[in-house]
């Protein structure tokens, strides 16, 4: 007989008792080694308490006649210790970072965006309505920023304006970073700039070298065409370079350029980018100097990179090309959410064993064995990453991406708040969005010493990259200077799933 509403079984997943059982399980596994060793330590201590001075003298007398063995063991111990300290990776510290905040004149409400799109005169009425629908569901607010060349009537997308936008973003972020850290430009030994769609000659990195008169033997790299995940690729590259160049500072610039990449055609797969991408950039200073440990904010713990480019569907999911009228744009495939989910799954499969507590790894492994070997029809266990991280910075690519990750990783509204507020306030600023999110977390006073932060980014190719940071000190908001500080009390705000224009 079917159950009536009053006869339904309780939801055991929401049961308070089950919650405490799970917490007890995690505590038992996490502290299992300590609990196991405690009786042994008690037994050893009891045994040592019976040792007399005479027994100690007999032991010392025995060692005197084995002087060669003692010397050999000591020499081996010193040799192994020396090898360990010489070969272990150099720590990579994040001294500080800054995010560029454009002037108020660059603010673009959703209404202004639609008006400028209409004035261009190239969009059909149907596609103007399509862009309006995208904006209404995008999660973007009314104070995002666009460059002057795009907001101007008529717009002026040219190389000179694109360079001007790049200079405003890069130099604005770097000036603030140098002021925060009191590092002189000549002290920077490694420079990495990433910008996917704007790659002028001389390069963006050369523009920085010229503007700040950086030293002639600087190691510089300019990364292009690598999508919104390029920021963490730059961090990973800087980490590798800092392993072989002692006592160095690495300056990383993450940005995108809107001016020359505004699509004016009528292919809908290319119009989505217009609605989501906005002006922004970030500068990050990394160091391998142990003397910087005290003043640095974070230490880099892990970087994990996933590339799915061998699969054609993944490779073509984000693609820059010309439309039927010869206008260049970036098209987004309908498969992009499935592609992103697959890339995320591969990435966390690699990252999980590095960061998850043993209790979660055992649960994941046991369900995997039951499903693959025992052929049991059970859902794969999704590890609880909230046990591994206190803070999450997920690339603010769009509402759909954030919704999907929130559901798949079972994150709370509090976990997702930095990403959703960054999307609302600044839009999709490409690879720099992760740093606006971390700045939000700091402005809220949430970062405590020892906290772990997981940065996740997605990009063309298709790529999913992760970076894990450990806070070296508690961040005090009153001492910070970042784009959120003069308005942080206004957040979080409610972002409706649909906001009519």
Short mmCIF file of C-alpha atoms in Angstrom, two decimals:
data_model
loop_
_atom_site.label_atom_id
_atom_site.label_comp_id
_atom_site.label_asym_id
_atom_site.label_seq_id
_atom_site.Cartn_x
_atom_site.Cartn_y
_atom_site.Cartn_z
CA UNK A 1 0.00 0.00 0.00
CA UNK A 2 1.44 3.44 -0.89
CA UNK A 3 2.46 5.67 2.01
CA UNK A 4 0.21 8.57 2.91
CA UNK A 5 1.75 11.98 3.60
CA UNK A 6 1.62 11.22 7.33
CA UNK A 7 3.34 7.86 6.84
CA UNK A 8 6.35 9.13 4.89
CA UNK A 9 9.70 8.16 6.27
CA UNK A 10 11.81 10.97 7.72
CA UNK A 11 14.47 12.54 5.53
CA UNK A 12 17.48 10.83 7.03
CA UNK A 13 19.88 13.05 5.06
CA UNK A 14 18.52 16.03 6.97
CA UNK A 15 18.41 14.20 10.29
CA UNK A 16 20.23 16.00 13.09
CA UNK A 17 21.33 12.67 14.54
CA UNK A 18 22.82 11.59 11.23
CA UNK A 19 24.64 14.92 11.03
CA UNK A 20 26.35 14.23 14.35
CA UNK A 21 27.13 10.66 13.29
CA UNK A 22 28.91 12.04 10.21
CA UNK A 23 30.78 14.60 12.29
CA UNK A 24 31.82 11.85 14.69
CA UNK A 25 33.01 9.71 11.78
CA UNK A 26 35.13 12.54 10.38
CA UNK A 27 36.61 13.24 13.80
CA UNK A 28 37.43 9.56 14.36
CA UNK A 29 39.16 9.15 10.99
CA UNK A 30 40.97 12.49 11.14
CA UNK A 31 42.35 11.85 14.63
CA UNK A 32 42.58 8.08 14.24
CA UNK A 33 46.37 7.97 14.26
CA UNK A 34 46.54 10.03 17.45
CA UNK A 35 43.90 7.87 19.15
CA UNK A 36 45.74 4.73 18.04
CA UNK A 37 49.13 5.97 19.24
CA UNK A 38 47.93 7.17 22.65
CA UNK A 39 47.94 3.69 24.32
CA UNK A 40 51.40 2.97 22.86
CA UNK A 41 52.75 6.27 24.18
CA UNK A 42 51.33 5.47 27.63
CA UNK A 43 53.01 2.03 27.57
CA UNK A 44 56.36 3.48 26.48
CA UNK A 45 56.16 6.16 29.16
CA UNK A 46 55.38 3.52 31.79
CA UNK A 47 58.34 1.44 30.64
CA UNK A 48 60.72 4.43 30.70
CA UNK A 49 59.60 5.26 34.23
CA UNK A 50 61.15 1.97 35.41
CA UNK A 51 64.58 2.83 33.97
CA UNK A 52 67.09 3.63 36.73
CA UNK A 53 70.29 5.67 36.63
CA UNK A 54 72.25 2.43 36.62
CA UNK A 55 70.41 1.29 33.48
CA UNK A 56 71.21 4.62 31.78
CA UNK A 57 74.90 4.27 32.69
CA UNK A 58 75.02 0.73 31.25
CA UNK A 59 73.46 2.01 27.99
CA UNK A 60 76.03 4.85 27.70
CA UNK A 61 78.88 2.42 28.43
CA UNK A 62 77.59 0.18 25.64
CA UNK A 63 77.49 3.09 23.17
CA UNK A 64 81.10 4.06 23.94
CA UNK A 65 82.28 0.74 22.52
CA UNK A 66 80.21 1.30 19.37
CA UNK A 67 81.64 4.73 18.54
CA UNK A 68 82.07 3.92 14.85
CA UNK A 69 78.40 2.97 14.51
CA UNK A 70 77.34 6.19 16.24
CA UNK A 71 79.56 8.31 13.94
CA UNK A 72 78.28 6.56 10.81
CA UNK A 73 74.65 6.97 11.83
CA UNK A 74 75.19 10.64 12.70
CA UNK A 75 76.95 11.30 9.39
CA UNK A 76 74.13 9.60 7.46
CA UNK A 77 71.54 11.62 9.36
CA UNK A 78 73.32 14.90 8.61
CA UNK A 79 73.71 13.95 4.92
CA UNK A 80 70.05 13.04 4.50
CA UNK A 81 68.96 16.23 6.28
CA UNK A 82 71.17 18.32 3.99
CA UNK A 83 69.77 16.63 0.87
CA UNK A 84 66.23 17.20 2.10
CA UNK A 85 66.71 20.92 2.77
CA UNK A 86 68.51 21.47 -0.55
CA UNK A 87 65.96 19.62 -2.72
CA UNK A 88 62.64 20.57 -1.13
CA UNK A 89 60.57 23.08 -3.12
CA UNK A 90 60.99 26.74 -2.32
CA UNK A 91 57.91 28.22 -0.64
CA UNK A 92 55.95 30.63 -2.85
CA UNK A 93 54.39 33.53 -0.97
CA UNK A 94 51.66 35.88 -2.15
CA UNK A 95 52.92 39.16 -0.73
CA UNK A 96 49.86 41.13 -1.82
CA UNK A 97 47.56 41.77 -4.79
CA UNK A 98 45.44 44.58 -6.17
CA UNK A 99 42.38 44.82 -8.41
CA UNK A 100 41.75 47.70 -10.78
CA UNK A 101 38.60 49.72 -10.16
CA UNK A 102 37.69 51.97 -13.14
CA UNK A 103 36.47 55.51 -12.58
CA UNK A 104 32.74 56.12 -12.21
CA UNK A 105 32.51 57.58 -15.73
CA UNK A 106 33.07 54.06 -17.10
CA UNK A 107 30.03 52.62 -15.29
CA UNK A 108 27.50 50.97 -17.58
CA UNK A 109 23.96 50.20 -16.44
CA UNK A 110 22.05 47.50 -18.27
CA UNK A 111 19.84 50.18 -19.83
CA UNK A 112 22.89 52.08 -21.13
CA UNK A 113 24.27 48.82 -22.53
CA UNK A 114 21.08 48.24 -24.53
CA UNK A 115 20.94 51.85 -25.71
CA UNK A 116 24.53 51.75 -26.97
CA UNK A 117 23.86 48.42 -28.67
CA UNK A 118 20.82 49.93 -30.39
CA UNK A 119 22.76 53.03 -31.52
CA UNK A 120 25.43 50.93 -33.20
CA UNK A 121 22.79 50.11 -35.81
CA UNK A 122 24.07 46.66 -36.74
CA UNK A 123 21.91 44.50 -34.44
CA UNK A 124 18.51 43.29 -35.54
CA UNK A 125 15.48 43.91 -33.29
CA UNK A 126 15.35 40.19 -32.51
CA UNK A 127 18.97 40.16 -31.37
CA UNK A 128 18.54 43.32 -29.31
CA UNK A 129 15.71 41.52 -27.53
CA UNK A 130 17.94 38.45 -27.19
CA UNK A 131 20.65 40.53 -25.48
CA UNK A 132 18.05 42.03 -23.16
CA UNK A 133 16.91 38.57 -22.09
CA UNK A 134 20.52 37.51 -21.46
CA UNK A 135 21.12 40.59 -19.30
CA UNK A 136 17.92 40.06 -17.32
CA UNK A 137 19.08 36.57 -16.34
CA UNK A 138 22.83 37.24 -16.18
CA UNK A 139 23.24 38.15 -12.52
CA UNK A 140 25.00 41.42 -13.47
CA UNK A 141 24.11 44.60 -11.62
CA UNK A 142 23.87 48.24 -12.67
CA UNK A 143 27.43 49.37 -11.90
CA UNK A 144 29.71 47.26 -14.08
CA UNK A 145 32.32 48.96 -16.27
CA UNK A 146 33.03 49.24 -20.01
CA UNK A 147 35.90 51.11 -21.71
CA UNK A 148 35.34 54.58 -23.14
CA UNK A 149 35.74 53.37 -26.75
CA UNK A 150 32.71 51.09 -26.35
CA UNK A 151 30.51 53.56 -24.48
CA UNK A 152 31.23 56.39 -26.88
CA UNK A 153 28.62 57.32 -29.51
CA UNK A 154 29.56 56.23 -32.08
CA UNK A 155 31.94 53.58 -30.64
CA UNK A 156 35.60 53.79 -31.59
CA UNK A 157 37.17 50.29 -31.46
CA UNK A 158 40.73 50.90 -32.69
CA UNK A 159 44.25 49.82 -31.72
CA UNK A 160 45.03 53.13 -30.00
CA UNK A 161 41.94 52.87 -27.77
CA UNK A 162 42.68 49.20 -27.00
CA UNK A 163 46.20 50.15 -25.89
CA UNK A 164 44.73 52.94 -23.78
CA UNK A 165 42.38 50.52 -22.04
CA UNK A 166 45.24 48.06 -21.42
CA UNK A 167 47.42 50.82 -19.94
CA UNK A 168 44.65 52.04 -17.65
CA UNK A 169 44.00 48.55 -16.28
CA UNK A 170 47.59 47.28 -16.04
CA UNK A 171 49.25 50.43 -14.74
CA UNK A 172 46.37 51.19 -12.38
CA UNK A 173 46.61 47.76 -10.74
CA UNK A 174 50.43 47.75 -10.64
CA UNK A 175 50.70 51.28 -9.17
CA UNK A 176 48.41 50.28 -6.30
CA UNK A 177 50.30 47.01 -5.74
CA UNK A 178 53.71 48.68 -5.62
CA UNK A 179 52.35 51.25 -3.16
CA UNK A 180 51.00 48.46 -0.94
CA UNK A 181 54.17 46.34 -0.94
CA UNK A 182 56.81 49.11 -1.14
CA UNK A 183 58.63 47.01 -3.74
CA UNK A 184 60.67 48.94 -6.29
CA UNK A 185 60.14 48.10 -9.99
CA UNK A 186 63.83 47.24 -10.34
CA UNK A 187 63.40 44.51 -7.69
CA UNK A 188 60.99 42.53 -9.91
CA UNK A 189 62.83 39.63 -11.55
CA UNK A 190 59.91 37.80 -13.22
CA UNK A 191 57.02 39.34 -15.16
CA UNK A 192 54.03 37.38 -16.52
CA UNK A 193 51.07 38.99 -18.29
CA UNK A 194 48.01 37.12 -19.52
CA UNK A 195 45.37 38.56 -21.84
CA UNK A 196 43.57 36.20 -24.19
CA UNK A 197 42.21 38.33 -27.02
CA UNK A 198 44.47 41.40 -27.23
CA UNK A 199 48.07 40.69 -28.18
CA UNK A 200 49.71 43.81 -29.66
CA UNK A 201 53.31 44.27 -30.80
CA UNK A 202 55.30 45.17 -28.74
CA UNK A 203 53.61 42.89 -26.23
CA UNK A 204 51.73 43.88 -23.10
CA UNK A 205 54.66 42.70 -20.98
CA UNK A 206 56.97 44.95 -23.03
CA UNK A 207 54.61 47.88 -22.36
CA UNK A 208 55.04 47.28 -18.62
CA UNK A 209 58.83 46.95 -18.90
CA UNK A 210 58.97 50.22 -20.80
CA UNK A 211 56.60 52.13 -18.50
CA UNK A 212 58.25 51.07 -15.23
CA UNK A 213 61.80 50.83 -16.63
CA UNK A 214 62.22 47.28 -15.35
CA UNK A 215 65.71 45.78 -15.41
CA UNK A 216 67.20 44.41 -18.59
CA UNK A 217 67.61 40.80 -17.42
CA UNK A 218 63.99 40.42 -16.34
CA UNK A 219 62.33 37.11 -17.26
CA UNK A 220 59.12 38.12 -19.03
CA UNK A 221 56.29 36.06 -20.52
CA UNK A 222 53.16 37.16 -22.38
CA UNK A 223 50.36 34.56 -22.44
CA UNK A 224 47.61 34.89 -25.04
CA UNK A 225 44.63 32.88 -26.26
CA UNK A 226 44.32 30.87 -23.04
CA UNK A 227 40.91 32.07 -21.88
CA UNK A 228 39.60 32.97 -18.45
CA UNK A 229 41.70 30.29 -16.73
CA UNK A 230 44.96 31.94 -17.83
CA UNK A 231 45.33 33.72 -14.50
CA UNK A 232 46.02 30.46 -12.67
CA UNK A 233 48.23 29.29 -15.54
CA UNK A 234 50.29 32.44 -14.91
CA UNK A 235 50.45 31.62 -11.20
CA UNK A 236 51.60 28.08 -11.99
CA UNK A 237 54.27 29.38 -14.39
CA UNK A 238 55.46 31.90 -11.81
CA UNK A 239 55.67 29.12 -9.22
CA UNK A 240 57.90 27.03 -11.51
CA UNK A 241 60.15 29.99 -12.29
CA UNK A 242 60.49 30.87 -8.62
CA UNK A 243 61.79 27.34 -7.97
CA UNK A 244 64.89 27.99 -10.09
CA UNK A 245 65.49 31.71 -9.47
CA UNK A 246 66.26 32.28 -5.77
CA UNK A 247 65.47 35.52 -3.94
CA UNK A 248 63.11 36.78 -6.63
CA UNK A 249 59.85 38.66 -6.97
CA UNK A 250 57.35 37.60 -9.63
CA UNK A 251 54.78 40.11 -10.87
CA UNK A 252 51.66 38.56 -12.46
CA UNK A 253 49.09 40.63 -14.38
CA UNK A 254 45.73 39.08 -15.28
CA UNK A 255 43.31 40.99 -17.51
CA UNK A 256 41.15 41.03 -20.62
CA UNK A 257 40.63 43.76 -23.22
CA UNK A 258 37.12 44.72 -24.31
CA UNK A 259 37.75 47.51 -26.86
CA UNK A 260 38.80 45.44 -29.88
CA UNK A 261 36.71 42.41 -28.99
CA UNK A 262 33.23 43.91 -28.98
CA UNK A 263 31.12 41.84 -31.37
CA UNK A 264 28.83 43.84 -33.65
CA UNK A 265 27.32 40.99 -35.68
CA UNK A 266 24.10 39.02 -35.31
CA UNK A 267 25.21 35.48 -34.51
CA UNK A 268 23.69 34.70 -31.15
CA UNK A 269 26.42 32.35 -29.95
CA UNK A 270 28.77 35.34 -30.15
CA UNK A 271 26.46 37.91 -28.54
CA UNK A 272 26.55 36.29 -25.10
CA UNK A 273 30.13 37.51 -24.53
CA UNK A 274 29.04 41.14 -25.08
CA UNK A 275 26.45 40.77 -22.32
CA UNK A 276 28.77 39.24 -19.71
CA UNK A 277 32.34 40.54 -20.14
CA UNK A 278 33.35 43.77 -18.47
CA UNK A 279 36.45 45.88 -17.82
CA UNK A 280 38.87 44.82 -15.07
CA UNK A 281 42.27 43.42 -14.17
CA UNK A 282 44.50 42.36 -11.27
CA UNK A 283 48.18 42.50 -10.29
CA UNK A 284 49.71 39.88 -7.98
CA UNK A 285 53.15 39.94 -6.36
CA UNK A 286 54.73 36.57 -5.52
CA UNK A 287 58.00 35.96 -3.70
CA UNK A 288 60.27 33.05 -2.77
CA UNK A 289 62.21 35.05 -0.19
CA UNK A 290 61.88 33.52 3.27
CA UNK A 291 62.22 37.01 4.71
CA UNK A 292 58.85 37.82 3.10
CA UNK A 293 57.03 35.13 5.08
CA UNK A 294 56.11 37.50 7.89
CA UNK A 295 54.56 40.21 5.71
CA UNK A 296 52.94 38.00 3.06
CA UNK A 297 49.24 37.22 3.04
CA UNK A 298 49.20 33.69 1.64
CA UNK A 299 51.38 30.74 0.72
CA UNK A 300 50.72 28.76 -2.45
CA UNK A 301 50.00 25.15 -1.50
CA UNK A 302 48.88 23.44 -4.74
CA UNK A 303 48.20 24.15 -8.39
CA UNK A 304 46.35 21.62 -10.54
CA UNK A 305 45.85 22.13 -14.28
CA UNK A 306 43.44 20.18 -16.51
CA UNK A 307 43.40 20.43 -20.31
CA UNK A 308 40.68 18.72 -22.36
CA UNK A 309 41.83 20.04 -25.73
CA UNK A 310 42.33 16.57 -27.22
CA UNK A 311 38.53 16.25 -27.42
CA UNK A 312 37.07 18.17 -30.38
CA UNK A 313 33.88 19.08 -28.53
CA UNK A 314 35.90 20.59 -25.71
CA UNK A 315 38.32 22.32 -28.08
CA UNK A 316 35.52 24.02 -30.01
CA UNK A 317 33.32 24.96 -27.04
CA UNK A 318 34.79 28.50 -26.90
CA UNK A 319 36.03 29.56 -30.31
CA UNK A 320 37.11 32.88 -31.82
CA UNK A 321 36.10 33.06 -35.46
CA UNK A 322 34.41 35.16 -38.14
CA UNK A 323 30.66 35.07 -38.69
CA UNK A 324 29.03 34.88 -42.13
CA UNK A 325 29.57 38.65 -42.60
CA UNK A 326 33.24 38.57 -41.67
CA UNK A 327 32.83 40.06 -38.18
CA UNK A 328 35.11 38.48 -35.57
CA UNK A 329 33.64 37.23 -32.30
CA UNK A 330 33.92 34.51 -29.69
CA UNK A 331 31.24 31.85 -30.02
CA UNK A 332 30.05 29.78 -27.07
CA UNK A 333 28.90 26.24 -27.80
CA UNK A 334 25.65 24.81 -26.41
CA UNK A 335 27.78 22.03 -24.94
CA UNK A 336 29.81 24.39 -22.79
CA UNK A 337 28.14 23.46 -19.49
CA UNK A 338 28.68 19.73 -20.08
CA UNK A 339 32.27 20.42 -21.13
CA UNK A 340 32.91 22.54 -18.03
CA UNK A 341 31.41 19.85 -15.78
CA UNK A 342 33.64 17.16 -17.29
CA UNK A 343 36.74 19.34 -16.92
CA UNK A 344 35.85 20.14 -13.31
CA UNK A 345 35.38 16.44 -12.54
CA UNK A 346 38.83 15.62 -13.92
CA UNK A 347 40.42 18.50 -12.04
CA UNK A 348 38.94 17.67 -8.63
CA UNK A 349 39.82 14.00 -9.11
CA UNK A 350 43.46 15.10 -9.13
CA UNK A 351 43.07 17.77 -6.45
CA UNK A 352 40.95 15.71 -4.04
CA UNK A 353 43.69 13.38 -2.72
CA UNK A 354 45.93 16.40 -2.11
CA UNK A 355 43.48 18.35 0.05
CA UNK A 356 40.61 16.19 1.31
CA UNK A 357 40.74 14.64 4.78
CA UNK A 358 41.19 10.87 4.91
CA UNK A 359 37.57 10.42 6.02
CA UNK A 360 36.29 11.85 2.72
CA UNK A 361 38.81 9.91 0.66
CA UNK A 362 37.69 6.65 2.26
CA UNK A 363 34.03 7.37 1.50
CA UNK A 364 34.82 8.27 -2.10
CA UNK A 365 37.01 5.19 -2.58
CA UNK A 366 34.47 2.81 -1.02
CA UNK A 367 31.62 4.03 -3.27
CA UNK A 368 33.94 3.82 -6.29
CA UNK A 369 34.78 0.19 -5.48
CA UNK A 370 31.12 -0.64 -4.90
CA UNK A 371 30.13 0.92 -8.21
CA UNK A 372 32.98 -0.30 -10.44
CA UNK A 373 33.94 -3.67 -8.96
CA UNK A 374 30.81 -4.83 -7.18
CA UNK A 375 28.53 -3.36 -9.89
CA UNK A 376 26.23 -1.82 -7.29
CA UNK A 377 23.76 0.75 -8.59
CA UNK A 378 24.67 3.67 -6.38
CA UNK A 379 25.45 7.28 -7.11
CA UNK A 380 29.12 8.26 -6.98
CA UNK A 381 30.00 9.98 -3.72
CA UNK A 382 30.64 13.71 -4.05
CA UNK A 383 33.32 14.66 -1.50
CA UNK A 384 32.54 17.49 0.88
CA UNK A 385 35.13 20.08 -0.11
CA UNK A 386 33.92 22.34 2.69
CA UNK A 387 35.98 20.09 4.96
CA UNK A 388 39.11 20.97 2.96
CA UNK A 389 38.56 24.70 2.37
CA UNK A 390 37.18 27.64 4.28
CA UNK A 391 36.79 29.90 1.22
CA UNK A 392 35.88 29.37 -2.43
CA UNK A 393 36.72 31.69 -5.33
CA UNK A 394 34.95 30.36 -8.43
CA UNK A 395 35.41 32.15 -11.73
CA UNK A 396 32.44 34.49 -12.18
CA UNK A 397 31.83 33.45 -15.77
CA UNK A 398 28.05 33.68 -15.53
CA UNK A 399 25.09 32.72 -13.38
CA UNK A 400 24.68 29.30 -15.05
CA UNK A 401 28.29 28.32 -14.30
CA UNK A 402 27.99 29.35 -10.66
CA UNK A 403 24.66 27.55 -10.24
CA UNK A 404 26.10 24.34 -11.69
CA UNK A 405 29.17 24.34 -9.45
CA UNK A 406 27.10 25.21 -6.38
CA UNK A 407 24.89 22.18 -7.02
CA UNK A 408 27.66 19.76 -7.97
CA UNK A 409 29.94 20.62 -5.04
CA UNK A 410 27.03 21.11 -2.62
CA UNK A 411 28.20 24.56 -1.57
CA UNK A 412 26.22 26.99 0.56
CA UNK A 413 25.07 30.51 -0.27
CA UNK A 414 27.84 31.78 2.03
CA UNK A 415 30.46 29.83 0.05
CA UNK A 416 29.16 31.23 -3.24
CA UNK A 417 28.73 34.81 -2.03
CA UNK A 418 32.14 36.19 -3.20
CA UNK A 419 31.61 34.83 -6.71
CA UNK A 420 28.00 35.98 -7.05
CA UNK A 421 28.72 39.46 -5.66
CA UNK A 422 31.72 39.84 -8.00
CA UNK A 423 29.57 38.89 -10.99
CA UNK A 424 26.90 41.35 -9.84
CA UNK A 425 29.25 44.27 -9.12
CA UNK A 426 32.00 43.89 -11.75
CA UNK A 427 30.66 41.35 -14.28
CA UNK A 428 32.88 38.73 -15.89
CA UNK A 429 36.35 40.28 -15.79
CA UNK A 430 37.88 37.12 -17.25
CA UNK A 431 40.98 35.74 -15.49
CA UNK A 432 41.03 38.57 -12.93
CA UNK A 433 37.61 37.71 -11.44
CA UNK A 434 39.19 35.31 -8.91
CA UNK A 435 41.08 38.19 -7.34
CA UNK A 436 38.02 40.44 -7.05
CA UNK A 437 36.42 37.50 -5.21
CA UNK A 438 39.37 37.07 -2.84
CA UNK A 439 39.33 40.85 -2.25
CA UNK A 440 35.63 40.58 -1.34
CA UNK A 441 36.40 37.82 1.17
CA UNK A 442 39.12 39.97 2.74
CA UNK A 443 36.90 43.06 2.84
CA UNK A 444 34.30 41.04 4.76
CA UNK A 445 36.93 40.12 7.36
CA UNK A 446 36.51 36.41 6.76
CA UNK A 447 40.15 35.40 6.21
CA UNK A 448 41.79 34.04 9.35
CA UNK A 449 45.28 32.68 9.81
CA UNK A 450 45.48 29.09 8.56
CA UNK A 451 42.36 29.37 6.36
CA UNK A 452 42.55 27.62 2.99
CA UNK A 453 41.16 29.18 -0.19
CA UNK A 454 40.35 27.29 -3.38
CA UNK A 455 40.44 29.24 -6.64
CA UNK A 456 38.76 27.53 -9.63
CA UNK A 457 38.85 28.90 -13.18
CA UNK A 458 37.59 27.74 -16.57
CA UNK A 459 38.81 28.78 -19.99
CA UNK A 460 38.92 28.06 -23.70
CA UNK A 461 40.77 25.00 -24.85
CA UNK A 462 38.94 23.64 -22.76
CA UNK A 463 40.74 24.11 -19.42
CA UNK A 464 39.93 23.90 -15.73
CA UNK A 465 42.62 25.06 -13.31
CA UNK A 466 42.84 25.20 -9.52
CA UNK A 467 45.06 26.95 -7.00
CA UNK A 468 45.06 26.41 -3.24
CA UNK A 469 46.28 29.15 -0.88
CA UNK A 470 46.87 29.07 2.88
CA UNK A 471 46.49 32.30 4.84
CA UNK A 472 49.66 33.18 6.73
CA UNK A 473 47.93 35.79 8.87
CA UNK A 474 44.51 37.12 9.72
CA UNK A 475 43.48 39.81 7.24
CA UNK A 476 42.12 42.92 8.95
CA UNK A 477 39.70 44.81 6.65
CA UNK A 478 40.40 48.20 8.19
CA UNK A 479 44.00 47.95 6.95
CA UNK A 480 43.08 46.87 3.42
CA UNK A 481 42.72 48.88 0.24
CA UNK A 482 40.73 47.12 -2.46
CA UNK A 483 37.78 47.86 -4.80
CA UNK A 484 35.21 46.77 -2.22
CA UNK A 485 36.29 48.71 0.85
CA UNK A 486 34.22 51.89 0.34
CA UNK A 487 31.01 49.94 -0.36
CA UNK A 488 31.40 46.55 1.33
CA UNK A 489 28.63 47.37 3.84
CA UNK A 490 26.16 47.30 0.94
CA UNK A 491 26.85 43.61 0.28
CA UNK A 492 25.65 40.95 -0.02
CA UNK A 493 22.59 41.94 -2.04
CA UNK A 494 19.77 39.75 -3.29
CA UNK A 495 20.32 38.87 -6.94
CA UNK A 496 17.03 37.66 -8.46
CA UNK A 497 17.06 34.98 -11.13
CA UNK A 498 15.21 37.44 -13.37
CA UNK A 499 15.54 41.22 -13.22
CA UNK A 500 13.48 43.05 -15.84
CA UNK A 501 15.05 46.02 -17.63
#
